Short mmCIF file of C-alpha atoms in Angstrom, two decimals:
data_model
loop_
_atom_site.label_atom_id
_atom_site.label_comp_id
_atom_site.label_asym_id
_atom_site.label_seq_id
_atom_site.Cartn_x
_atom_site.Cartn_y
_atom_site.Cartn_z
CA MET N 1 47.10 -5.87 -18.44
CA GLN N 2 46.07 -8.85 -20.54
CA LYS N 3 45.46 -7.69 -24.09
CA ASN N 4 41.81 -7.58 -25.21
CA PRO N 5 40.40 -10.34 -22.99
CA LYS N 6 37.31 -12.11 -24.30
CA ILE N 7 34.43 -11.67 -21.86
CA ALA N 8 31.04 -13.38 -21.97
CA ILE N 9 28.11 -11.84 -20.12
CA ILE N 10 25.38 -14.44 -19.76
CA GLY N 11 22.05 -12.63 -19.41
CA ALA N 12 20.87 -9.35 -20.95
CA GLY N 13 18.93 -8.18 -17.94
CA ALA N 14 19.65 -5.19 -15.73
CA SER N 15 22.79 -6.52 -14.05
CA GLY N 16 24.14 -8.12 -17.23
CA CYS N 17 23.88 -5.00 -19.39
CA PHE N 18 25.18 -2.78 -16.59
CA ALA N 19 28.09 -5.16 -15.99
CA ALA N 20 29.02 -5.01 -19.67
CA LEU N 21 29.09 -1.21 -19.64
CA GLN N 22 31.01 -1.00 -16.38
CA ILE N 23 33.56 -3.58 -17.56
CA TYR N 24 34.10 -1.58 -20.73
CA GLU N 25 34.78 1.54 -18.66
CA GLU N 26 37.09 -0.24 -16.23
CA LEU N 27 39.14 -1.79 -19.05
CA ARG N 28 39.01 1.42 -21.12
CA GLY N 29 37.52 -0.45 -24.03
CA LEU N 30 40.48 -2.79 -24.32
CA CYS N 31 38.34 -5.91 -24.28
CA ASP N 32 35.99 -8.01 -26.39
CA ILE N 33 32.63 -8.17 -24.59
CA LYS N 34 29.64 -10.17 -25.79
CA ILE N 35 26.24 -10.43 -24.09
CA PHE N 36 24.18 -13.60 -24.53
CA GLU N 37 20.43 -13.71 -23.88
CA LYS N 38 18.14 -16.76 -24.03
CA SER N 39 15.02 -14.71 -24.97
CA LYS N 40 14.25 -12.45 -27.91
CA GLU N 41 14.58 -9.13 -26.09
CA PRO N 42 16.80 -7.51 -23.46
CA LEU N 43 15.95 -5.87 -20.14
CA ALA N 44 12.52 -7.51 -19.85
CA LYS N 45 12.27 -7.04 -16.09
CA LEU N 46 13.32 -3.41 -16.36
CA LYS N 47 10.47 -2.87 -18.77
CA ILE N 48 7.74 -3.92 -16.35
CA SER N 49 9.28 -2.56 -13.14
CA GLY N 50 7.23 -0.04 -11.22
CA GLY N 51 4.19 -0.52 -13.41
CA GLY N 52 6.22 0.34 -16.52
CA ARG N 53 7.86 3.38 -14.92
CA CYS N 54 11.04 1.57 -13.77
CA ASN N 55 11.90 1.95 -10.09
CA VAL N 56 15.64 2.47 -10.65
CA THR N 57 16.76 2.73 -7.02
CA HIS N 58 15.80 4.24 -3.65
CA ASN N 59 16.91 7.47 -2.00
CA LEU N 60 18.13 5.68 1.12
CA PHE N 61 21.76 6.78 0.91
CA ASP N 62 23.14 5.47 4.21
CA PRO N 63 24.86 2.13 3.39
CA GLU N 64 23.99 0.57 6.74
CA LEU N 65 20.29 1.50 6.61
CA LEU N 66 20.17 0.55 2.93
CA SER N 67 21.61 -2.91 3.59
CA LEU N 68 18.84 -3.59 6.12
CA ARG N 69 16.35 -3.62 3.23
CA TYR N 70 17.76 -6.98 2.09
CA PRO N 71 16.40 -10.10 3.85
CA ARG N 72 19.29 -12.07 2.36
CA GLY N 73 22.68 -10.48 1.63
CA ASN N 74 22.51 -7.51 4.01
CA LYS N 75 25.91 -8.23 5.62
CA GLU N 76 27.70 -8.59 2.28
CA LEU N 77 26.01 -5.54 0.73
CA ARG N 78 26.82 -3.32 3.72
CA TRP N 79 30.38 -2.89 2.44
CA ALA N 80 29.38 -3.07 -1.21
CA PHE N 81 27.14 0.00 -0.93
CA GLU N 82 30.11 2.00 0.35
CA SER N 83 31.69 1.29 -3.02
CA PHE N 84 28.66 1.86 -5.26
CA GLY N 85 25.33 3.04 -3.84
CA PRO N 86 22.19 4.94 -4.88
CA ASN N 87 24.07 8.25 -5.27
CA ASP N 88 26.44 6.57 -7.71
CA THR N 89 23.47 5.15 -9.61
CA ILE N 90 21.88 8.60 -9.88
CA ASN N 91 25.14 10.15 -11.09
CA TRP N 92 25.69 7.35 -13.63
CA PHE N 93 22.36 8.05 -15.27
CA LYS N 94 22.78 11.84 -14.97
CA LYS N 95 26.04 11.68 -16.91
CA ARG N 96 24.12 9.98 -19.70
CA GLY N 97 21.34 12.54 -19.80
CA VAL N 98 18.75 10.60 -17.79
CA ALA N 99 17.14 12.69 -15.04
CA LEU N 100 15.70 10.83 -12.05
CA LYS N 101 13.24 11.89 -9.35
CA ALA N 102 12.48 10.64 -5.84
CA GLU N 103 8.87 10.16 -4.79
CA ALA N 104 7.47 10.65 -1.28
CA ASP N 105 8.11 7.03 -0.32
CA GLY N 106 11.76 7.21 -1.44
CA ARG N 107 11.42 5.26 -4.69
CA ILE N 108 13.37 6.77 -7.58
CA PHE N 109 12.07 6.84 -11.17
CA PRO N 110 13.06 8.56 -14.41
CA THR N 111 11.34 11.94 -14.70
CA THR N 112 9.65 10.64 -17.87
CA ASP N 113 7.85 7.97 -15.79
CA SER N 114 8.74 5.49 -18.53
CA SER N 115 10.97 2.43 -18.33
CA GLU N 116 11.68 2.96 -22.02
CA THR N 117 13.92 5.88 -21.02
CA ILE N 118 16.17 3.55 -19.02
CA ILE N 119 16.09 0.80 -21.65
CA GLN N 120 17.06 3.17 -24.43
CA CYS N 121 19.87 4.60 -22.30
CA PHE N 122 21.36 1.11 -21.95
CA LEU N 123 20.86 0.15 -25.59
CA GLU N 124 22.42 3.39 -26.85
CA GLU N 125 25.41 2.96 -24.53
CA LEU N 126 25.90 -0.63 -25.69
CA LYS N 127 25.69 0.46 -29.32
CA LEU N 128 28.14 3.31 -28.73
CA LYS N 129 30.64 0.90 -27.19
CA LYS N 130 30.00 -1.75 -29.85
CA ILE N 131 28.93 -4.39 -27.32
CA PRO N 132 26.62 -6.87 -29.09
CA ILE N 133 23.72 -8.82 -27.61
CA HIS N 134 23.25 -12.30 -29.07
CA PHE N 135 19.61 -13.32 -28.62
CA GLU N 136 18.03 -16.78 -28.36
CA GLN N 137 21.24 -18.21 -26.95
CA GLY N 138 20.24 -20.86 -24.43
CA LEU N 139 23.12 -21.88 -22.18
CA VAL N 140 24.04 -25.59 -22.09
CA GLY N 141 27.26 -25.55 -20.11
CA ILE N 142 30.27 -23.63 -18.81
CA TYR N 143 33.52 -25.57 -18.71
CA ALA N 144 36.81 -24.44 -17.20
CA ASN N 145 39.57 -25.19 -19.71
CA HIS N 146 41.73 -26.41 -16.86
CA THR N 147 41.45 -26.48 -13.09
CA PRO N 148 44.07 -24.48 -11.18
CA ASN N 149 45.68 -25.74 -7.99
CA GLN N 150 43.76 -24.67 -4.90
CA ASP N 151 46.68 -22.62 -3.62
CA SER N 152 47.29 -20.97 -6.98
CA ASN N 153 45.99 -17.71 -8.40
CA GLN N 154 46.37 -19.11 -11.88
CA LYS N 155 43.60 -17.96 -14.20
CA THR N 156 41.45 -20.35 -16.18
CA GLY N 157 39.78 -19.85 -19.49
CA PHE N 158 36.31 -21.13 -20.30
CA ARG N 159 34.52 -23.04 -22.99
CA VAL N 160 30.87 -21.98 -23.16
CA LEU N 161 28.40 -24.27 -24.91
CA TRP N 162 25.09 -23.03 -26.32
CA GLU N 163 22.01 -24.83 -27.61
CA GLY N 164 22.51 -26.03 -31.17
CA GLY N 165 26.03 -27.21 -30.44
CA ILE N 166 27.62 -23.75 -30.70
CA GLU N 167 30.61 -23.20 -28.46
CA GLU N 168 33.10 -20.40 -27.88
CA ASN N 169 36.12 -19.79 -25.67
CA PHE N 170 36.34 -16.87 -23.24
CA ASP N 171 38.85 -15.58 -20.72
CA ILE N 172 36.16 -14.32 -18.34
CA VAL N 173 32.52 -15.36 -17.80
CA VAL N 174 29.98 -13.23 -15.94
CA VAL N 175 26.75 -14.99 -14.94
CA ALA N 176 23.87 -12.49 -14.76
CA THR N 177 20.91 -14.74 -15.50
CA GLY N 178 18.71 -13.91 -12.51
CA SER N 179 16.45 -16.67 -11.21
CA ASN N 180 17.13 -19.51 -13.62
CA ARG N 181 17.04 -23.12 -12.41
CA LYS N 182 18.82 -24.47 -15.49
CA VAL N 183 21.74 -22.09 -14.99
CA TRP N 184 21.86 -22.91 -11.27
CA SER N 185 22.11 -26.59 -12.22
CA ILE N 186 25.05 -25.79 -14.52
CA LEU N 187 26.77 -23.85 -11.74
CA GLU N 188 26.16 -26.70 -9.32
CA LYS N 189 28.08 -29.00 -11.66
CA LEU N 190 30.96 -26.53 -11.44
CA GLY N 191 31.06 -27.09 -7.69
CA HIS N 192 28.93 -24.21 -6.44
CA THR N 193 26.38 -24.56 -3.67
CA ILE N 194 22.88 -23.49 -4.70
CA ILE N 195 20.57 -22.31 -1.93
CA THR N 196 17.18 -23.80 -2.78
CA PRO N 197 15.16 -21.03 -4.46
CA VAL N 198 11.76 -20.02 -3.09
CA PRO N 199 9.49 -17.13 -4.12
CA SER N 200 9.84 -13.72 -2.48
CA LEU N 201 7.80 -10.52 -2.92
CA PHE N 202 4.26 -11.79 -3.39
CA THR N 203 0.80 -10.84 -2.19
CA LEU N 204 -1.09 -12.70 0.53
CA THR N 205 -4.23 -14.62 -0.42
CA LEU N 206 -6.64 -14.83 2.51
CA GLU N 207 -9.34 -17.24 3.54
CA ASN N 208 -12.74 -15.79 2.66
CA THR N 209 -13.44 -12.69 4.79
CA ASP N 210 -15.65 -9.64 4.33
CA LEU N 211 -12.48 -7.53 4.66
CA MET N 212 -12.00 -8.20 0.95
CA GLU N 213 -15.19 -6.25 0.21
CA LEU N 214 -13.04 -3.17 0.90
CA THR N 215 -10.92 -3.78 -2.22
CA GLY N 216 -8.77 -0.80 -3.13
CA LEU N 217 -8.53 0.76 0.32
CA VAL N 218 -5.07 1.55 1.67
CA ILE N 219 -4.42 1.47 5.41
CA PRO N 220 -1.37 3.78 5.62
CA ASN N 221 0.37 2.64 8.80
CA SER N 222 -0.09 -1.11 9.28
CA GLU N 223 1.95 -3.83 10.92
CA ILE N 224 1.69 -7.54 10.10
CA LYS N 225 3.31 -10.69 11.43
CA ILE N 226 2.99 -14.47 11.27
CA LEU N 227 1.57 -16.02 14.41
CA PRO N 228 2.73 -16.93 16.93
CA LYS N 229 6.21 -15.35 16.91
CA GLY N 230 6.91 -13.85 13.49
CA LYS N 231 8.91 -10.65 13.02
CA PRO N 232 6.51 -7.70 12.46
CA GLN N 233 6.71 -5.75 9.19
CA LYS N 234 5.37 -2.22 8.82
CA GLY N 235 4.08 -0.02 6.00
CA PRO N 236 1.01 0.83 3.93
CA MET N 237 -1.37 -2.11 3.41
CA LEU N 238 -3.54 -2.48 0.31
CA ILE N 239 -6.73 -4.51 0.61
CA THR N 240 -7.47 -6.51 -2.55
CA HIS N 241 -10.27 -8.77 -3.71
CA TRP N 242 -8.08 -11.78 -2.83
CA GLY N 243 -6.39 -10.53 0.33
CA LEU N 244 -3.52 -8.19 1.17
CA SER N 245 -0.88 -6.37 -0.87
CA GLY N 246 1.09 -3.15 -0.65
CA PRO N 247 4.52 -2.58 0.94
CA CYS N 248 3.53 -4.04 4.33
CA ALA N 249 2.37 -7.40 2.92
CA LEU N 250 5.24 -7.56 0.41
CA ARG N 251 7.82 -6.97 3.12
CA LEU N 252 6.37 -9.86 5.09
CA SER N 253 6.58 -12.07 2.00
CA ALA N 254 10.26 -11.17 1.57
CA TRP N 255 11.43 -11.49 5.17
CA GLU N 256 9.38 -14.64 5.81
CA ALA N 257 9.90 -16.19 2.35
CA ARG N 258 11.25 -19.50 3.64
CA THR N 259 8.87 -19.73 6.60
CA LEU N 260 5.89 -19.23 4.29
CA PHE N 261 7.24 -21.71 1.75
CA GLU N 262 7.75 -24.38 4.40
CA ALA N 263 4.19 -23.78 5.67
CA ASP N 264 2.82 -24.14 2.11
CA TYR N 265 1.59 -20.53 2.46
CA LYS N 266 -1.01 -21.54 5.06
CA VAL N 267 -0.44 -19.52 8.22
CA ASP N 268 -2.28 -17.38 10.75
CA LEU N 269 -1.55 -13.67 10.58
CA SER N 270 -1.97 -10.84 13.05
CA VAL N 271 -2.51 -7.32 11.72
CA ASN N 272 -2.14 -4.11 13.67
CA TRP N 273 -3.91 -1.46 11.58
CA ILE N 274 -2.45 1.48 13.51
CA GLY N 275 1.27 0.85 13.26
CA GLY N 276 2.29 -1.09 16.32
CA GLU N 277 0.25 0.65 19.02
CA LYS N 278 -0.50 -1.66 21.97
CA SER N 279 -4.10 -2.74 22.60
CA GLN N 280 -3.82 -1.69 26.24
CA THR N 281 -2.78 1.83 25.22
CA ILE N 282 -5.75 2.17 22.85
CA GLU N 283 -8.11 0.81 25.47
CA GLU N 284 -6.91 3.39 28.00
CA ILE N 285 -7.30 6.22 25.48
CA TYR N 286 -10.93 5.30 24.75
CA LEU N 287 -11.78 4.72 28.40
CA ASN N 288 -10.41 8.18 29.12
CA LYS N 289 -12.59 9.67 26.35
CA LYS N 290 -15.60 7.82 27.73
CA GLU N 291 -14.99 9.46 31.08
CA LYS N 292 -14.11 12.98 29.95
CA THR N 293 -16.18 13.46 26.76
CA PRO N 294 -19.12 11.04 27.06
CA GLY N 295 -21.29 12.99 24.63
CA ASP N 296 -18.78 12.81 21.77
CA LYS N 297 -19.21 10.36 18.90
CA LEU N 298 -16.86 7.40 18.76
CA ILE N 299 -14.29 8.14 16.04
CA PRO N 300 -10.76 6.98 15.16
CA ASP N 301 -7.73 9.11 15.96
CA PRO N 302 -7.22 11.42 12.92
CA GLU N 303 -3.50 10.56 12.95
CA TRP N 304 -4.34 6.96 12.03
CA LYS N 305 -5.76 8.18 8.70
CA LEU N 306 -8.18 5.26 8.47
CA PRO N 307 -10.65 5.35 5.54
CA VAL N 308 -14.28 5.81 6.63
CA ARG N 309 -15.38 2.48 5.13
CA PHE N 310 -12.56 0.72 6.93
CA TRP N 311 -13.54 2.27 10.27
CA ASP N 312 -17.08 0.99 9.70
CA TRP N 313 -15.60 -2.50 9.19
CA ILE N 314 -13.56 -2.16 12.39
CA LEU N 315 -16.72 -1.27 14.34
CA LYS N 316 -18.60 -4.21 12.84
CA GLU N 317 -15.74 -6.60 13.72
CA SER N 318 -15.79 -5.17 17.25
CA LYS N 319 -19.57 -5.73 17.46
CA ILE N 320 -20.21 -2.01 17.95
CA GLN N 321 -23.18 -0.29 16.31
CA PRO N 322 -22.20 2.73 14.15
CA ASN N 323 -22.78 6.32 15.33
CA LYS N 324 -22.53 5.42 18.99
CA ARG N 325 -21.36 7.98 21.55
CA TYR N 326 -18.79 7.20 24.22
CA SER N 327 -21.52 7.19 26.88
CA ASP N 328 -23.25 4.34 25.00
CA ILE N 329 -20.19 2.10 24.77
CA SER N 330 -19.38 -0.54 27.35
CA LYS N 331 -15.90 -1.30 28.64
CA SER N 332 -16.04 -4.71 26.96
CA GLU N 333 -16.85 -3.04 23.61
CA ILE N 334 -13.88 -0.73 24.07
CA ARG N 335 -11.70 -3.76 24.76
CA ASN N 336 -13.01 -5.46 21.60
CA LEU N 337 -12.31 -2.30 19.60
CA SER N 338 -8.72 -2.03 20.86
CA LEU N 339 -8.07 -5.69 20.04
CA THR N 340 -9.56 -5.40 16.53
CA LEU N 341 -7.42 -2.35 15.80
CA THR N 342 -4.21 -3.96 17.02
CA GLN N 343 -4.62 -7.74 16.73
CA THR N 344 -6.93 -8.64 13.84
CA LYS N 345 -6.40 -12.33 13.10
CA LEU N 346 -6.55 -13.43 9.46
CA ARG N 347 -5.82 -16.75 7.74
CA MET N 348 -3.45 -16.85 4.75
CA VAL N 349 -4.21 -19.77 2.44
CA ALA N 350 -2.09 -19.17 -0.68
CA LYS N 351 0.60 -17.09 -2.36
CA GLY N 352 -0.60 -14.40 -4.76
CA VAL N 353 1.32 -12.63 -7.55
CA PHE N 354 2.90 -9.19 -7.32
CA LYS N 355 2.04 -7.76 -10.76
CA GLU N 356 4.35 -9.32 -13.37
CA GLU N 357 7.44 -8.77 -11.28
CA PHE N 358 9.04 -11.55 -9.31
CA VAL N 359 11.97 -11.99 -6.99
CA THR N 360 13.46 -15.25 -5.76
CA ALA N 361 15.11 -15.97 -2.43
CA GLY N 362 17.92 -18.41 -3.15
CA GLY N 363 20.64 -18.97 -5.73
CA VAL N 364 24.43 -19.21 -5.66
CA SER N 365 25.54 -19.33 -2.03
CA ARG N 366 27.07 -16.08 -0.86
CA LYS N 367 29.79 -18.16 0.82
CA ASP N 368 31.00 -19.18 -2.65
CA ILE N 369 31.63 -15.58 -3.73
CA GLN N 370 34.29 -13.02 -2.88
CA PHE N 371 32.02 -9.98 -2.51
CA GLN N 372 34.80 -7.43 -2.96
CA THR N 373 35.11 -8.63 -6.56
CA MET N 374 32.04 -10.87 -7.14
CA GLU N 375 34.42 -13.61 -8.29
CA SER N 376 33.84 -17.29 -7.59
CA LYS N 377 36.00 -18.64 -4.78
CA GLN N 378 36.11 -22.01 -6.55
CA ILE N 379 36.83 -20.95 -10.13
CA PRO N 380 38.95 -17.87 -10.90
CA GLY N 381 37.60 -15.87 -13.82
CA LEU N 382 33.95 -16.74 -13.12
CA PHE N 383 31.88 -13.82 -11.77
CA PHE N 384 28.29 -13.38 -10.57
CA THR N 385 25.95 -10.38 -10.49
CA GLY N 386 22.35 -9.66 -9.50
CA GLU N 387 19.70 -12.17 -8.53
CA VAL N 388 21.57 -15.29 -9.66
CA ILE N 389 23.11 -14.98 -6.18
CA ASP N 390 21.25 -15.69 -2.93
CA VAL N 391 20.57 -11.97 -2.42
CA ASP N 392 17.21 -10.22 -2.57
CA GLY N 393 15.66 -6.98 -1.39
CA ILE N 394 12.21 -5.78 -0.49
CA THR N 395 10.16 -3.77 -2.96
CA GLY N 396 11.17 -0.16 -3.59
CA GLY N 397 14.08 -0.19 -6.06
CA PHE N 398 16.36 -2.25 -3.83
CA ASN N 399 16.71 -5.24 -6.16
CA PHE N 400 17.83 -3.00 -9.02
CA GLN N 401 20.35 -1.30 -6.74
CA ASN N 402 21.73 -4.76 -5.96
CA ALA N 403 22.06 -5.30 -9.72
CA TRP N 404 23.96 -2.02 -10.29
CA THR N 405 26.21 -2.54 -7.27
CA THR N 406 27.21 -6.15 -7.87
CA ALA N 407 27.73 -5.45 -11.60
CA THR N 408 30.10 -2.60 -10.75
CA LEU N 409 32.01 -4.68 -8.21
CA ALA N 410 32.36 -7.45 -10.81
CA ALA N 411 33.70 -4.95 -13.35
CA ARG N 412 36.30 -3.71 -10.89
CA GLY N 413 37.12 -7.28 -9.92
CA ILE N 414 37.70 -8.17 -13.57
CA ARG N 415 40.03 -5.23 -13.98
CA LYS N 416 42.08 -6.55 -11.05
CA THR N 417 42.32 -10.02 -12.59
CA MET N 418 43.55 -8.53 -15.85
CA VAL N 419 46.52 -6.84 -14.20
CA THR N 420 49.53 -9.09 -14.54
#
């Protein structure tokens, strides 16, 4: 093994700090690792994740099902999760005294409900292993000291240039900068293809509608799609004063990130408020009730769990007076009701913001990376982790799991390159 290789980790976010710790373990401390961060503090995204509670991962342990939570990168991560998945994440933190808990929706948080618990775990581990973080280090360029022949496995070294004219040589460089256009430009100059970045995971701003008067209501089993032929996304929907949020809307924003970008976020949407039930089925159910229990009051199916105020809105949209009995409702009103429940049409006019968190679809092309090791196919010794790559997941802890997994694969890949 090469003696004490010099390793630069560019980015002190989740994947960068985790990569540093995993590299140290893989190389048994026989290395010189430095982390460089352009801002004044580390792990900024970790701090705000999950409303300050830090959604570390998700309790979806099957690698195949887990990989399907990634609009981009699912094929590559399918194998990767066999190597390091949510169970491995849980055990890693457990060994360091951090207890985690799974909530009803599968999201996993520290039992303290504080992101500070996770941040301090990382900082203490870095301190214990004497891995420094150099702050306010803006990257200017990465330069391979020499270019190997295409058919050669010869390793290169790197000259890394920082703002202020500071430069340093390294044997290995790990890029863990997340969504950073300046860094992508630097990587492009090194010969990498950058998939044009567009926003992912955002709320949906709607054209003015009285639906938004129901701000704060959650419709637990919704389905939404872009008209005319978008792929439906399911989950709880949160009504806000500007439009739609919650897992259902955020999943649509992730899976349709490029479609929405190309449409300038102006599209027609269709919402099924009862989880994919067909309008014809609902119509038949209510016609049957009209025939068999005409004296009963018109109510929603209890299994739909629709808030009372929302049901009132559904009736108004269907042009049905409240408190009507089945005997008082016409067949055309029942048809209107079934269509409102299953095919409400809304107009999206802009992209909203999902709290202070953000995810980008785009980055270093997955075709440029050997996913078994996270090493560049073009430049040996250059590795990538986390969201700098064209990989992103839906909300629920999946983007952090991508960070932990790719960081671990990079660490193992670096160990392989060090073996002579």
